[in-house]
mmCIF file of C-alpha atoms and ligand atoms in Angstrom:
data_model
loop_
_atom_site.group_PDB
_atom_site.id
_atom_site.type_symbol
_atom_site.label_atom_id
_atom_site.label_comp_id
_atom_site.label_asym_id
_atom_site.label_seq_id
_atom_site.Cartn_x
_atom_site.Cartn_y
_atom_site.Cartn_z
ATOM 1 C CA UNK Z 19 -0.752 12.108 -24.936
ATOM 2 C CA UNK Z 20 -0.995 11.007 -21.352
ATOM 3 C CA UNK Z 21 -3.909 9.697 -19.345
ATOM 4 C CA UNK Z 22 -3.417 12.508 -16.832
ATOM 5 C CA UNK Z 23 -2.957 15.588 -19.016
ATOM 6 C CA UNK Z 24 -4.783 16.738 -22.134
ATOM 7 C CA UNK Z 25 -1.620 16.922 -24.230
ATOM 8 C CA UNK Z 26 1.909 15.537 -24.295
ATOM 9 C CA UNK Z 27 4.382 15.422 -21.437
ATOM 10 C CA UNK Z 28 6.593 17.754 -23.509
ATOM 11 C CA UNK Z 29 3.768 20.320 -23.606
ATOM 12 C CA UNK Z 30 3.235 20.022 -19.853
ATOM 13 C CA UNK Z 31 6.964 20.430 -19.258
ATOM 14 C CA UNK Z 32 6.966 23.624 -21.357
ATOM 15 C CA UNK Z 33 4.090 25.105 -19.359
ATOM 16 C CA UNK Z 34 5.893 24.407 -16.098
ATOM 17 C CA UNK Z 35 9.208 25.720 -17.415
ATOM 18 C CA UNK Z 36 7.537 28.997 -18.436
ATOM 19 C CA UNK Z 37 6.525 29.606 -14.797
ATOM 20 C CA UNK Z 38 9.836 28.788 -13.105
ATOM 21 C CA UNK Z 39 13.412 29.986 -12.886
ATOM 22 C CA UNK Z 40 15.919 27.655 -14.511
ATOM 23 C CA UNK Z 41 17.224 26.681 -11.073
ATOM 24 C CA UNK Z 42 13.823 25.491 -9.892
ATOM 25 C CA UNK Z 43 12.865 23.897 -13.199
ATOM 26 C CA UNK Z 44 16.006 21.736 -13.008
ATOM 27 C CA UNK Z 45 14.907 20.668 -9.483
ATOM 28 C CA UNK Z 46 11.499 19.719 -10.930
ATOM 29 C CA UNK Z 47 13.150 17.572 -13.628
ATOM 30 C CA UNK Z 48 15.263 15.766 -11.036
ATOM 31 C CA UNK Z 49 12.166 15.172 -8.868
ATOM 32 C CA UNK Z 50 10.470 13.723 -11.956
ATOM 33 C CA UNK Z 51 13.345 11.266 -12.533
ATOM 34 C CA UNK Z 52 13.422 10.189 -8.882
ATOM 35 C CA UNK Z 53 9.631 9.906 -8.688
ATOM 36 C CA UNK Z 54 9.480 7.600 -11.725
ATOM 37 C CA UNK Z 55 12.025 5.267 -10.102
ATOM 38 C CA UNK Z 56 10.225 5.253 -6.741
ATOM 39 C CA UNK Z 57 6.890 4.686 -8.497
ATOM 40 C CA UNK Z 58 8.240 1.676 -10.409
ATOM 41 C CA UNK Z 59 9.659 0.196 -7.189
ATOM 42 C CA UNK Z 60 6.418 0.703 -5.226
ATOM 43 C CA UNK Z 61 3.600 -0.292 -7.566
ATOM 44 C CA UNK Z 62 2.580 3.280 -8.432
ATOM 45 C CA UNK Z 63 1.767 4.236 -12.050
ATOM 46 C CA UNK Z 64 4.979 5.928 -13.271
ATOM 47 C CA UNK Z 65 3.014 8.130 -15.721
ATOM 48 C CA UNK Z 66 0.912 9.466 -12.852
ATOM 49 C CA UNK Z 67 4.041 10.036 -10.737
ATOM 50 C CA UNK Z 68 5.709 11.822 -13.656
ATOM 51 C CA UNK Z 69 2.839 14.292 -14.059
ATOM 52 C CA UNK Z 70 2.569 14.889 -10.292
ATOM 53 C CA UNK Z 71 6.325 15.507 -10.027
ATOM 54 C CA UNK Z 72 6.353 17.878 -12.997
ATOM 55 C CA UNK Z 73 3.638 20.060 -11.458
ATOM 56 C CA UNK Z 74 4.505 19.775 -7.734
ATOM 57 C CA UNK Z 75 6.268 23.183 -7.530
ATOM 58 C CA UNK Z 76 4.365 24.829 -10.421
ATOM 59 C CA UNK Z 77 3.151 27.639 -8.130
ATOM 60 C CA UNK Z 78 6.349 28.102 -6.116
ATOM 61 C CA UNK Z 79 7.332 31.394 -7.765
ATOM 62 C CA UNK Z 80 3.907 33.056 -7.670
ATOM 63 C CA UNK Z 81 3.417 36.214 -5.636
ATOM 64 C CA UNK Z 82 1.723 36.228 -2.245
ATOM 65 C CA UNK Z 83 -1.074 38.340 -3.733
ATOM 66 C CA UNK Z 84 -1.789 35.635 -6.358
ATOM 67 C CA UNK Z 85 -2.195 33.039 -3.594
ATOM 68 C CA UNK Z 86 -4.311 35.341 -1.419
ATOM 69 C CA UNK Z 87 -6.626 36.042 -4.356
ATOM 70 C CA UNK Z 88 -7.207 32.291 -4.871
ATOM 71 C CA UNK Z 89 -7.714 31.663 -1.124
ATOM 72 C CA UNK Z 90 -10.421 34.347 -1.089
ATOM 73 C CA UNK Z 91 -12.040 33.539 -4.438
ATOM 74 C CA UNK Z 92 -12.314 29.829 -3.607
ATOM 75 C CA UNK Z 93 -13.299 30.495 0.025
ATOM 76 C CA UNK Z 94 -10.487 28.234 1.226
ATOM 77 C CA UNK Z 95 -9.781 27.743 4.955
ATOM 78 C CA UNK Z 96 -9.145 31.241 6.403
ATOM 79 C CA UNK Z 97 -6.325 29.789 8.567
ATOM 80 C CA UNK Z 98 -4.268 29.646 5.355
ATOM 81 C CA UNK Z 99 -3.792 33.403 5.734
ATOM 82 C CA UNK Z 100 -1.521 32.674 8.736
ATOM 83 C CA UNK Z 101 1.010 30.806 6.530
ATOM 84 C CA UNK Z 102 3.137 31.679 3.539
ATOM 85 C CA UNK Z 103 4.543 30.574 0.207
ATOM 86 C CA UNK Z 104 6.092 27.422 1.712
ATOM 87 C CA UNK Z 105 2.579 26.085 2.518
ATOM 88 C CA UNK Z 106 0.589 27.912 -0.177
ATOM 89 C CA UNK Z 107 2.565 26.649 -3.176
ATOM 90 C CA UNK Z 108 1.270 23.117 -2.542
ATOM 91 C CA UNK Z 109 -2.148 23.626 -0.957
ATOM 92 C CA UNK Z 110 -3.232 26.644 -3.012
ATOM 93 C CA UNK Z 111 -0.959 25.702 -5.904
ATOM 94 C CA UNK Z 112 -3.086 22.574 -6.493
ATOM 95 C CA UNK Z 113 -5.988 24.902 -7.404
ATOM 96 C CA UNK Z 114 -3.802 26.732 -9.930
ATOM 97 C CA UNK Z 115 -2.633 23.438 -11.416
ATOM 98 C CA UNK Z 116 -6.265 22.416 -11.818
ATOM 99 C CA UNK Z 117 -7.454 25.721 -13.252
ATOM 100 C CA UNK Z 118 -4.434 26.707 -15.373
ATOM 101 C CA UNK Z 119 -3.027 23.367 -16.504
ATOM 102 C CA UNK Z 120 -6.308 21.448 -16.609
ATOM 103 C CA UNK Z 121 -5.102 18.651 -14.361
ATOM 104 C CA UNK Z 122 -8.180 17.036 -12.840
ATOM 105 C CA UNK Z 123 -6.824 13.743 -11.458
ATOM 106 C CA UNK Z 124 -7.660 13.983 -7.762
ATOM 107 C CA UNK Z 125 -4.777 11.730 -6.665
ATOM 108 C CA UNK Z 126 -2.288 14.014 -8.422
ATOM 109 C CA UNK Z 127 -3.868 17.153 -6.937
ATOM 110 C CA UNK Z 128 -3.799 15.608 -3.453
ATOM 111 C CA UNK Z 129 -0.142 14.598 -3.871
ATOM 112 C CA UNK Z 130 0.674 18.221 -4.769
ATOM 113 C CA UNK Z 131 -1.274 19.508 -1.730
ATOM 114 C CA UNK Z 132 0.616 17.102 0.532
ATOM 115 C CA UNK Z 133 4.090 17.374 -1.002
ATOM 116 C CA UNK Z 134 5.503 19.778 1.619
ATOM 117 C CA UNK Z 135 3.878 18.459 4.811
ATOM 118 C CA UNK Z 136 2.955 14.876 4.044
ATOM 119 C CA UNK Z 137 -0.252 13.470 5.536
ATOM 120 C CA UNK Z 138 -1.330 10.866 8.077
ATOM 121 C CA UNK Z 139 -3.149 7.580 7.519
ATOM 122 C CA UNK Z 140 -4.766 8.746 4.292
ATOM 123 C CA UNK Z 141 -1.467 9.483 2.501
ATOM 124 C CA UNK Z 142 -1.508 7.524 -0.783
ATOM 125 C CA UNK Z 143 1.508 5.700 -2.241
ATOM 126 C CA UNK Z 144 1.589 8.325 -5.005
ATOM 127 C CA UNK Z 145 1.702 11.090 -2.402
ATOM 128 C CA UNK Z 146 4.483 9.244 -0.520
ATOM 129 C CA UNK Z 147 6.454 8.901 -3.769
ATOM 130 C CA UNK Z 148 6.243 12.651 -4.500
ATOM 131 C CA UNK Z 149 7.041 13.595 -0.884
ATOM 132 C CA UNK Z 150 10.176 11.409 -0.977
ATOM 133 C CA UNK Z 151 11.315 12.278 -4.512
ATOM 134 C CA UNK Z 152 11.209 15.990 -3.613
ATOM 135 C CA UNK Z 153 13.418 15.282 -0.566
ATOM 136 C CA UNK Z 154 15.821 12.837 -2.199
ATOM 137 C CA UNK Z 155 16.341 14.062 -5.807
ATOM 138 C CA UNK Z 156 20.004 13.857 -6.827
ATOM 139 C CA UNK Z 157 20.606 17.606 -6.362
ATOM 140 C CA UNK Z 158 19.863 17.412 -2.609
ATOM 141 C CA UNK Z 159 22.993 17.271 -0.454
ATOM 142 C CA UNK Z 160 21.953 17.802 3.186
ATOM 143 C CA UNK Z 161 23.539 15.720 5.990
ATOM 144 C CA UNK Z 162 21.882 12.328 6.001
ATOM 145 C CA UNK Z 163 20.533 12.412 2.458
ATOM 146 C CA UNK Z 164 22.315 9.179 1.522
ATOM 147 C CA UNK Z 165 20.974 7.433 4.634
ATOM 148 C CA UNK Z 166 17.511 8.722 3.728
ATOM 149 C CA UNK Z 167 17.882 7.372 0.155
ATOM 150 C CA UNK Z 168 18.958 3.949 1.434
ATOM 151 C CA UNK Z 169 16.094 3.744 3.946
ATOM 152 C CA UNK Z 170 13.563 4.779 1.295
ATOM 153 C CA UNK Z 171 14.897 2.135 -1.094
ATOM 154 C CA UNK Z 172 14.238 -0.488 1.605
ATOM 155 C CA UNK Z 173 10.836 0.907 2.609
ATOM 156 C CA UNK Z 174 8.898 3.884 1.280
ATOM 157 C CA UNK Z 175 7.051 4.261 4.608
ATOM 158 C CA UNK Z 176 10.286 4.316 6.624
ATOM 159 C CA UNK Z 177 11.491 7.019 4.247
ATOM 160 C CA UNK Z 178 8.413 9.132 4.972
ATOM 161 C CA UNK Z 179 9.073 8.665 8.694
ATOM 162 C CA UNK Z 180 12.726 9.702 8.307
ATOM 163 C CA UNK Z 181 11.813 12.803 6.324
ATOM 164 C CA UNK Z 182 9.099 14.092 8.641
ATOM 165 C CA UNK Z 183 11.171 13.457 11.792
ATOM 166 C CA UNK Z 184 14.209 15.279 10.399
ATOM 167 C CA UNK Z 185 12.289 18.138 8.787
ATOM 168 C CA UNK Z 186 10.335 18.827 11.979
ATOM 169 C CA UNK Z 187 13.493 18.641 14.100
ATOM 170 C CA UNK Z 188 15.092 21.247 11.829
ATOM 171 C CA UNK Z 189 12.045 23.543 11.928
ATOM 172 C CA UNK Z 190 11.751 23.263 15.738
ATOM 173 C CA UNK Z 191 15.448 24.068 16.146
ATOM 174 C CA UNK Z 192 14.890 27.235 14.090
ATOM 175 C CA UNK Z 193 11.761 28.005 16.190
ATOM 176 C CA UNK Z 194 9.651 28.031 12.994
ATOM 177 C CA UNK Z 195 5.870 27.504 13.314
ATOM 178 C CA UNK Z 196 4.795 23.973 12.391
ATOM 179 C CA UNK Z 197 1.808 23.569 10.063
ATOM 180 C CA UNK Z 198 -0.790 21.298 11.776
ATOM 181 C CA UNK Z 199 -0.729 18.830 8.865
ATOM 182 C CA UNK Z 200 3.019 18.300 9.453
ATOM 183 C CA UNK Z 201 2.260 17.327 13.081
ATOM 184 C CA UNK Z 202 -0.453 14.935 11.891
ATOM 185 C CA UNK Z 203 2.091 13.373 9.523
ATOM 186 C CA UNK Z 204 4.645 13.062 12.317
ATOM 187 C CA UNK Z 205 2.201 11.485 14.780
ATOM 188 C CA UNK Z 206 1.063 8.882 12.267
ATOM 189 C CA UNK Z 207 4.399 7.893 10.714
ATOM 190 C CA UNK Z 208 6.499 7.942 13.894
ATOM 191 C CA UNK Z 209 4.430 5.003 15.165
ATOM 192 C CA UNK Z 210 4.738 3.000 11.941
ATOM 193 C CA UNK Z 211 6.875 -0.116 12.219
ATOM 194 C CA UNK Z 212 7.518 -0.393 8.463
HETATM 195 P P1 GDP F 325 10.628 22.724 -2.226
HETATM 196 O O1 GDP F 325 9.351 23.416 -2.629
HETATM 197 O O2 GDP F 325 11.170 21.797 -3.273
HETATM 198 O O3 GDP F 325 11.667 23.722 -1.762
HETATM 199 O O4 GDP F 325 10.324 21.797 -0.945
HETATM 200 P P2 GDP F 325 9.022 21.666 0.005
HETATM 201 O O5 GDP F 325 7.781 22.029 -0.720
HETATM 202 O O6 GDP F 325 9.085 20.292 0.597
HETATM 203 O O7 GDP F 325 9.297 22.660 1.210
HETATM 204 C C1 GDP F 325 9.158 24.056 1.150
HETATM 205 C C2 GDP F 325 9.609 24.650 2.494
HETATM 206 O O8 GDP F 325 8.628 24.442 3.508
HETATM 207 C C3 GDP F 325 10.906 24.062 3.044
HETATM 208 O O9 GDP F 325 11.759 25.105 3.424
HETATM 209 C C4 GDP F 325 10.437 23.257 4.258
HETATM 210 O O10 GDP F 325 11.425 23.156 5.250
HETATM 211 C C5 GDP F 325 9.273 24.084 4.726
HETATM 212 N N1 GDP F 325 8.291 23.376 5.575
HETATM 213 C C6 GDP F 325 7.905 22.080 5.518
HETATM 214 N N2 GDP F 325 6.981 21.813 6.475
HETATM 215 C C7 GDP F 325 6.787 22.964 7.164
HETATM 216 C C8 GDP F 325 5.981 23.337 8.298
HETATM 217 O O11 GDP F 325 5.237 22.545 8.878
HETATM 218 N N3 GDP F 325 6.083 24.620 8.722
HETATM 219 C C9 GDP F 325 6.888 25.536 8.123
HETATM 220 N N4 GDP F 325 6.930 26.746 8.619
HETATM 221 N N5 GDP F 325 7.655 25.228 7.059
HETATM 222 C C10 GDP F 325 7.608 23.964 6.590
HETATM 223 FE FE1 FE F 326 7.588 22.384 -2.898
HETATM 224 FE FE1 FE F 327 10.127 20.661 -4.788
#
Protein backbone atom coordinates (compact mmCIF):
# COMPACT_ATOMS: atom_id res chain seq x y z
CA UNK A 1 0.00 0.00 0.00
CA UNK A 2 1.30 3.44 -0.76
CA UNK A 3 0.02 6.85 0.21
CA UNK A 4 -0.19 7.80 -3.47
CA UNK A 5 -1.84 4.78 -5.08
CA UNK A 6 -4.77 2.65 -3.97
CA UNK A 7 -2.78 -0.59 -4.04
CA UNK A 8 0.81 -1.79 -3.92
CA UNK A 9 3.73 -0.50 -5.95
CA UNK A 10 3.93 -3.98 -7.52
CA UNK A 11 0.33 -3.62 -8.74
CA UNK A 12 1.06 -0.16 -10.16
CA UNK A 13 4.16 -1.50 -11.89
CA UNK A 14 2.09 -4.28 -13.50
CA UNK A 15 -0.47 -1.79 -14.83
CA UNK A 16 2.28 0.32 -16.38
CA UNK A 17 4.08 -2.70 -17.81
CA UNK A 18 0.87 -3.86 -19.51
CA UNK A 19 0.74 -0.58 -21.47
CA UNK A 20 4.37 -0.41 -22.61
CA UNK A 21 6.87 -2.24 -24.76
CA UNK A 22 9.62 -3.97 -22.81
CA UNK A 23 12.12 -1.39 -24.06
CA UNK A 24 10.14 1.52 -22.64
CA UNK A 25 9.17 -0.27 -19.44
CA UNK A 26 12.87 -0.84 -18.69
CA UNK A 27 13.42 2.93 -19.20
CA UNK A 28 10.60 3.59 -16.70
CA UNK A 29 12.25 1.30 -14.12
CA UNK A 30 15.58 3.08 -14.52
CA UNK A 31 13.86 6.47 -14.16
CA UNK A 32 12.26 5.15 -10.97
CA UNK A 33 15.66 4.17 -9.52
CA UNK A 34 17.24 7.51 -10.43
CA UNK A 35 14.24 9.48 -9.16
CA UNK A 36 14.35 7.78 -5.75
CA UNK A 37 18.03 8.73 -5.38
CA UNK A 38 17.45 12.34 -6.46
CA UNK A 39 14.43 12.58 -4.15
CA UNK A 40 16.44 11.36 -1.15
CA UNK A 41 19.21 13.87 -1.91
CA UNK A 42 16.80 16.81 -2.32
CA UNK A 43 14.25 16.47 0.47
CA UNK A 44 11.48 15.05 -1.74
CA UNK A 45 9.35 12.11 -0.53
CA UNK A 46 10.92 9.09 -2.28
CA UNK A 47 7.57 7.23 -2.32
CA UNK A 48 5.97 10.13 -4.18
CA UNK A 49 8.92 10.28 -6.61
CA UNK A 50 8.68 6.52 -7.16
CA UNK A 51 5.00 6.68 -8.14
CA UNK A 52 5.54 9.74 -10.38
CA UNK A 53 8.47 8.05 -12.13
CA UNK A 54 6.57 4.81 -12.65
CA UNK A 55 3.70 6.61 -14.38
CA UNK A 56 5.59 9.40 -16.21
CA UNK A 57 5.53 7.66 -19.64
CA UNK A 58 2.36 5.59 -19.02
CA UNK A 59 0.66 7.12 -22.08
CA UNK A 60 3.69 7.19 -24.39
CA UNK A 61 2.52 4.31 -26.59
CA UNK A 62 -1.10 5.40 -26.99
CA UNK A 63 -2.43 6.29 -30.42
CA UNK A 64 -2.92 9.86 -31.57
CA UNK A 65 -6.67 9.21 -31.76
CA UNK A 66 -6.73 8.24 -28.05
CA UNK A 67 -5.10 11.56 -27.13
CA UNK A 68 -7.35 13.58 -29.45
CA UNK A 69 -10.43 11.96 -27.91
CA UNK A 70 -9.31 13.02 -24.40
CA UNK A 71 -8.41 16.56 -25.55
CA UNK A 72 -11.92 16.95 -26.97
CA UNK A 73 -13.83 15.16 -24.20
CA UNK A 74 -12.10 17.18 -21.47
CA UNK A 75 -12.23 20.43 -23.49
CA UNK A 76 -8.48 20.88 -23.05
CA UNK A 77 -6.63 23.82 -24.66
CA UNK A 78 -7.33 23.59 -28.43
CA UNK A 79 -3.69 24.58 -29.13
CA UNK A 80 -2.78 21.03 -28.06
CA UNK A 81 -4.03 19.91 -31.48
CA UNK A 82 -0.95 21.60 -33.01
CA UNK A 83 1.44 19.23 -31.16
CA UNK A 84 1.99 15.50 -31.06
CA UNK A 85 2.77 12.46 -28.95
CA UNK A 86 5.96 14.03 -27.55
CA UNK A 87 3.85 16.72 -25.80
CA UNK A 88 0.58 14.80 -25.40
CA UNK A 89 2.00 11.82 -23.50
CA UNK A 90 2.74 14.08 -20.52
CA UNK A 91 0.07 16.79 -20.68
CA UNK A 92 -2.82 14.59 -21.85
CA UNK A 93 -1.27 11.47 -20.35
CA UNK A 94 -1.76 12.96 -16.86
CA UNK A 95 -5.53 12.76 -17.46
CA UNK A 96 -5.25 9.08 -18.39
CA UNK A 97 -3.14 8.39 -15.31
CA UNK A 98 -5.82 10.04 -13.20
CA UNK A 99 -8.76 8.31 -14.86
CA UNK A 100 -7.27 4.86 -15.54
CA UNK A 101 -4.84 4.37 -12.67
CA UNK A 102 -6.73 6.39 -10.06
CA UNK A 103 -3.79 8.62 -9.21
CA UNK A 104 -5.20 11.80 -7.71
CA UNK A 105 -2.14 13.41 -6.07
CA UNK A 106 -1.93 16.77 -7.81
CA UNK A 107 1.84 17.11 -7.35
CA UNK A 108 2.38 13.78 -9.12
CA UNK A 109 0.00 14.71 -11.95
CA UNK A 110 1.74 18.07 -12.39
CA UNK A 111 5.17 16.39 -12.45
CA UNK A 112 3.91 14.10 -15.23
CA UNK A 113 2.52 17.09 -17.18
CA UNK A 114 5.85 18.89 -16.87
CA UNK A 115 8.22 15.95 -17.38
CA UNK A 116 9.01 16.70 -21.05
CA UNK A 117 9.14 20.52 -21.03
CA UNK A 118 9.83 21.46 -17.44
CA UNK A 119 8.20 24.61 -16.05
CA UNK A 120 9.22 28.06 -14.82
CA UNK A 121 9.07 29.49 -11.30
CA UNK A 122 6.28 27.16 -10.22
CA UNK A 123 8.21 23.94 -10.94
CA UNK A 124 8.18 21.87 -7.72
CA UNK A 125 11.16 19.89 -6.41
CA UNK A 126 9.24 16.70 -7.25
CA UNK A 127 8.76 17.91 -10.82
CA UNK A 128 12.48 18.81 -11.05
CA UNK A 129 13.40 15.33 -9.78
CA UNK A 130 11.27 13.60 -12.44
CA UNK A 131 12.50 15.94 -15.21
CA UNK A 132 16.12 15.15 -14.30
CA UNK A 133 15.70 11.42 -13.64
CA UNK A 134 14.12 11.00 -17.10
CA UNK A 135 17.15 12.76 -18.65
CA UNK A 136 19.86 11.11 -16.56
CA UNK A 137 18.73 7.48 -15.98
CA UNK A 138 21.62 5.04 -16.40
CA UNK A 139 20.50 3.93 -19.89
CA UNK A 140 21.00 7.45 -21.33
CA UNK A 141 24.29 7.86 -23.19
CA UNK A 142 24.18 11.18 -25.08
CA UNK A 143 27.26 13.46 -25.21
CA UNK A 144 27.45 15.33 -21.93
CA UNK A 145 25.30 12.97 -19.88
CA UNK A 146 28.05 12.44 -17.29
CA UNK A 147 28.60 16.20 -16.97
CA UNK A 148 24.84 16.60 -16.56
CA UNK A 149 24.79 13.90 -13.83
CA UNK A 150 27.65 15.59 -11.95
CA UNK A 151 26.04 19.04 -12.15
CA UNK A 152 22.69 17.65 -10.96
CA UNK A 153 24.39 15.92 -8.03
CA UNK A 154 25.81 19.31 -6.98
CA UNK A 155 22.58 21.24 -7.60
CA UNK A 156 19.19 20.05 -8.83
CA UNK A 157 18.38 23.52 -10.20
CA UNK A 158 21.63 23.71 -12.19
CA UNK A 159 20.72 20.31 -13.62
CA UNK A 160 17.35 21.62 -14.79
CA UNK A 161 19.15 24.56 -16.41
CA UNK A 162 21.63 22.25 -18.16
CA UNK A 163 18.87 20.01 -19.48
CA UNK A 164 16.62 22.74 -20.85
CA UNK A 165 19.53 24.62 -22.47
CA UNK A 166 20.85 21.50 -24.20
CA UNK A 167 17.45 20.10 -25.20
CA UNK A 168 16.37 23.41 -26.73
CA UNK A 169 19.70 23.80 -28.55
CA UNK A 170 19.19 20.34 -30.06
CA UNK A 171 15.59 21.06 -31.09
CA UNK A 172 16.53 24.45 -32.62
CA UNK A 173 19.37 22.85 -34.58
CA UNK A 174 16.85 20.37 -36.02
CA UNK A 175 14.44 23.28 -36.74
CA UNK A 176 11.78 21.57 -34.59
CA UNK A 177 8.94 23.73 -33.18
CA UNK A 178 9.43 24.60 -29.51
CA UNK A 179 6.47 24.15 -27.16
CA UNK A 180 5.82 27.49 -25.35
CA UNK A 181 6.22 25.85 -21.93
CA UNK A 182 9.78 24.81 -22.89
CA UNK A 183 10.60 28.48 -23.63
CA UNK A 184 9.10 29.50 -20.27
CA UNK A 185 11.32 26.89 -18.60
CA UNK A 186 14.38 28.15 -20.46
CA UNK A 187 13.74 31.81 -19.63
CA UNK A 188 13.31 31.09 -15.93
CA UNK A 189 16.15 28.61 -15.36
CA UNK A 190 18.76 30.28 -17.57
CA UNK A 191 18.75 33.23 -15.15
CA UNK A 192 19.06 31.07 -12.03
CA UNK A 193 22.38 31.34 -10.24
CA UNK A 194 22.01 28.02 -8.38
P1 LIG B 1 10.87 10.23 -23.13
O1 LIG B 1 9.36 10.25 -23.13
O2 LIG B 1 11.47 9.41 -22.02
O3 LIG B 1 11.41 9.82 -24.49
O4 LIG B 1 11.40 11.73 -22.90
P2 LIG B 1 10.63 13.15 -22.87
O5 LIG B 1 9.22 13.00 -22.44
O6 LIG B 1 11.49 14.06 -22.04
O7 LIG B 1 10.73 13.70 -24.35
C1 LIG B 1 9.95 13.26 -25.43
C2 LIG B 1 10.42 13.98 -26.70
O8 LIG B 1 9.97 15.33 -26.73
C3 LIG B 1 11.94 14.04 -26.87
O9 LIG B 1 12.27 13.63 -28.17
C4 LIG B 1 12.25 15.52 -26.66
O10 LIG B 1 13.40 15.93 -27.35
C5 LIG B 1 11.02 16.17 -27.22
N1 LIG B 1 10.76 17.55 -26.76
C6 LIG B 1 11.03 18.10 -25.55
N2 LIG B 1 10.64 19.40 -25.52
C7 LIG B 1 10.13 19.68 -26.74
C8 LIG B 1 9.59 20.87 -27.36
O11 LIG B 1 9.50 21.95 -26.77
N3 LIG B 1 9.19 20.76 -28.65
C9 LIG B 1 9.28 19.60 -29.35
N4 LIG B 1 8.88 19.60 -30.60
N5 LIG B 1 9.77 18.47 -28.81
C10 LIG B 1 10.19 18.51 -27.53
FE1 LIG C 1 8.29 11.16 -21.62
FE1 LIG D 1 10.71 9.00 -20.04
